[in-house]
């Protein structure tokens, strides 16, 4: 997953701190 895609997804999620975490891939619905 590209860093831009993660930022865009997190932006919709409303968790800016989540994108900074490496465990963001764990909460990825895709």
mmCIF file of N, CA and C in Angstrom:
data_model
loop_
_atom_site.group_PDB
_atom_site.id
_atom_site.type_symbol
_atom_site.label_atom_id
_atom_site.label_comp_id
_atom_site.label_asym_id
_atom_site.label_seq_id
_atom_site.Cartn_x
_atom_site.Cartn_y
_atom_site.Cartn_z
ATOM 1 N N UNK A 1 0.830 -1.201 0.000
ATOM 2 C CA UNK A 1 0.000 0.000 0.000
ATOM 3 C C UNK A 1 0.872 1.261 0.000
ATOM 4 N N UNK A 2 0.539 2.178 -0.893
ATOM 5 C CA UNK A 2 1.307 3.426 -0.978
ATOM 6 C C UNK A 2 0.999 4.322 0.227
ATOM 7 N N UNK A 3 1.966 5.135 0.645
ATOM 8 C CA UNK A 3 1.784 6.028 1.800
ATOM 9 C C UNK A 3 0.658 7.030 1.559
ATOM 10 N N UNK A 4 0.472 7.400 0.306
ATOM 11 C CA UNK A 4 -0.595 8.359 -0.029
ATOM 12 C C UNK A 4 -1.962 7.719 0.166
ATOM 13 N N UNK A 5 -2.069 6.449 -0.188
ATOM 14 C CA UNK A 5 -3.341 5.727 -0.047
ATOM 15 C C UNK A 5 -3.707 5.582 1.425
ATOM 16 N N UNK A 6 -2.695 5.322 2.249
ATOM 17 C CA UNK A 6 -2.932 5.137 3.681
ATOM 18 C C UNK A 6 -3.408 6.445 4.309
ATOM 19 N N UNK A 7 -2.763 7.546 3.905
ATOM 20 C CA UNK A 7 -3.117 8.864 4.446
ATOM 21 C C UNK A 7 -4.554 9.221 4.054
ATOM 22 N N UNK A 8 -4.919 8.909 2.802
ATOM 23 C CA UNK A 8 -6.267 9.234 2.323
ATOM 24 C C UNK A 8 -7.304 8.406 3.082
ATOM 25 N N UNK A 9 -6.999 7.147 3.303
ATOM 26 C CA UNK A 9 -7.922 6.253 4.008
ATOM 27 C C UNK A 9 -8.081 6.701 5.458
ATOM 28 N N UNK A 10 -6.942 7.011 6.075
ATOM 29 C CA UNK A 10 -6.968 7.439 7.470
ATOM 30 C C UNK A 10 -7.712 8.767 7.601
ATOM 31 N N UNK A 11 -7.585 9.590 6.590
ATOM 32 C CA UNK A 11 -8.253 10.890 6.614
ATOM 33 C C UNK A 11 -9.761 10.698 6.724
ATOM 34 N N UNK A 12 -10.264 9.699 6.008
ATOM 35 C CA UNK A 12 -11.702 9.411 6.056
ATOM 36 C C UNK A 12 -12.062 8.779 7.400
ATOM 37 N N UNK A 13 -11.136 8.038 7.940
ATOM 38 C CA UNK A 13 -11.377 7.358 9.214
ATOM 39 C C UNK A 13 -11.427 8.369 10.357
ATOM 40 N N UNK A 14 -10.652 9.446 10.201
ATOM 41 C CA UNK A 14 -10.639 10.477 11.240
ATOM 42 C C UNK A 14 -9.607 10.176 12.307
ATOM 43 N N UNK A 15 -8.647 9.300 11.982
ATOM 44 C CA UNK A 15 -7.592 8.974 12.951
ATOM 45 C C UNK A 15 -6.232 9.284 12.342
ATOM 46 N N UNK A 16 -5.774 10.512 12.541
ATOM 47 C CA UNK A 16 -4.501 10.925 11.963
ATOM 48 C C UNK A 16 -3.344 10.215 12.659
ATOM 49 N N UNK A 17 -3.536 9.895 13.931
ATOM 50 C CA UNK A 17 -2.478 9.224 14.697
ATOM 51 C C UNK A 17 -2.359 7.757 14.290
ATOM 52 N N UNK A 18 -3.441 7.227 13.734
ATOM 53 C CA UNK A 18 -3.437 5.819 13.350
ATOM 54 C C UNK A 18 -2.511 5.594 12.165
ATOM 55 N N UNK A 19 -2.452 6.582 11.266
ATOM 56 C CA UNK A 19 -1.620 6.450 10.072
ATOM 57 C C UNK A 19 -0.148 6.426 10.463
ATOM 58 N N UNK A 20 0.163 7.058 11.592
ATOM 59 C CA UNK A 20 1.552 7.090 12.045
ATOM 60 C C UNK A 20 1.975 5.739 12.608
ATOM 61 N N UNK A 21 0.998 4.989 13.096
ATOM 62 C CA UNK A 21 1.291 3.676 13.668
ATOM 63 C C UNK A 21 1.543 2.660 12.561
ATOM 64 N N UNK A 22 2.427 1.706 12.833
ATOM 65 C CA UNK A 22 2.737 0.687 11.822
ATOM 66 C C UNK A 22 1.660 -0.387 11.793
ATOM 67 N N UNK A 23 0.837 -0.419 12.833
ATOM 68 C CA UNK A 23 -0.218 -1.428 12.919
ATOM 69 C C UNK A 23 -1.431 -1.003 12.096
ATOM 70 N N UNK A 24 -1.246 0.033 11.291
ATOM 71 C CA UNK A 24 -2.353 0.525 10.465
ATOM 72 C C UNK A 24 -2.793 -0.551 9.477
ATOM 73 N N UNK A 25 -1.847 -1.400 9.082
ATOM 74 C CA UNK A 25 -2.160 -2.462 8.120
ATOM 75 C C UNK A 25 -3.090 -3.495 8.759
ATOM 76 N N UNK A 26 -3.042 -3.593 10.070
ATOM 77 C CA UNK A 26 -3.874 -4.572 10.773
ATOM 78 C C UNK A 26 -5.338 -4.144 10.727
ATOM 79 N N UNK A 27 -5.583 -2.828 10.805
ATOM 80 C CA UNK A 27 -6.951 -2.330 10.804
ATOM 81 C C UNK A 27 -7.428 -1.987 9.400
ATOM 82 N N UNK A 28 -6.691 -2.468 8.417
ATOM 83 C CA UNK A 28 -7.083 -2.175 7.038
ATOM 84 C C UNK A 28 -8.195 -3.112 6.594
ATOM 85 N N UNK A 29 -9.331 -2.577 6.178
ATOM 86 C CA UNK A 29 -10.463 -3.402 5.733
ATOM 87 C C UNK A 29 -10.170 -4.085 4.402
ATOM 88 N N UNK A 30 -9.255 -3.501 3.633
ATOM 89 C CA UNK A 30 -8.929 -4.086 2.332
ATOM 90 C C UNK A 30 -8.091 -5.339 2.550
#
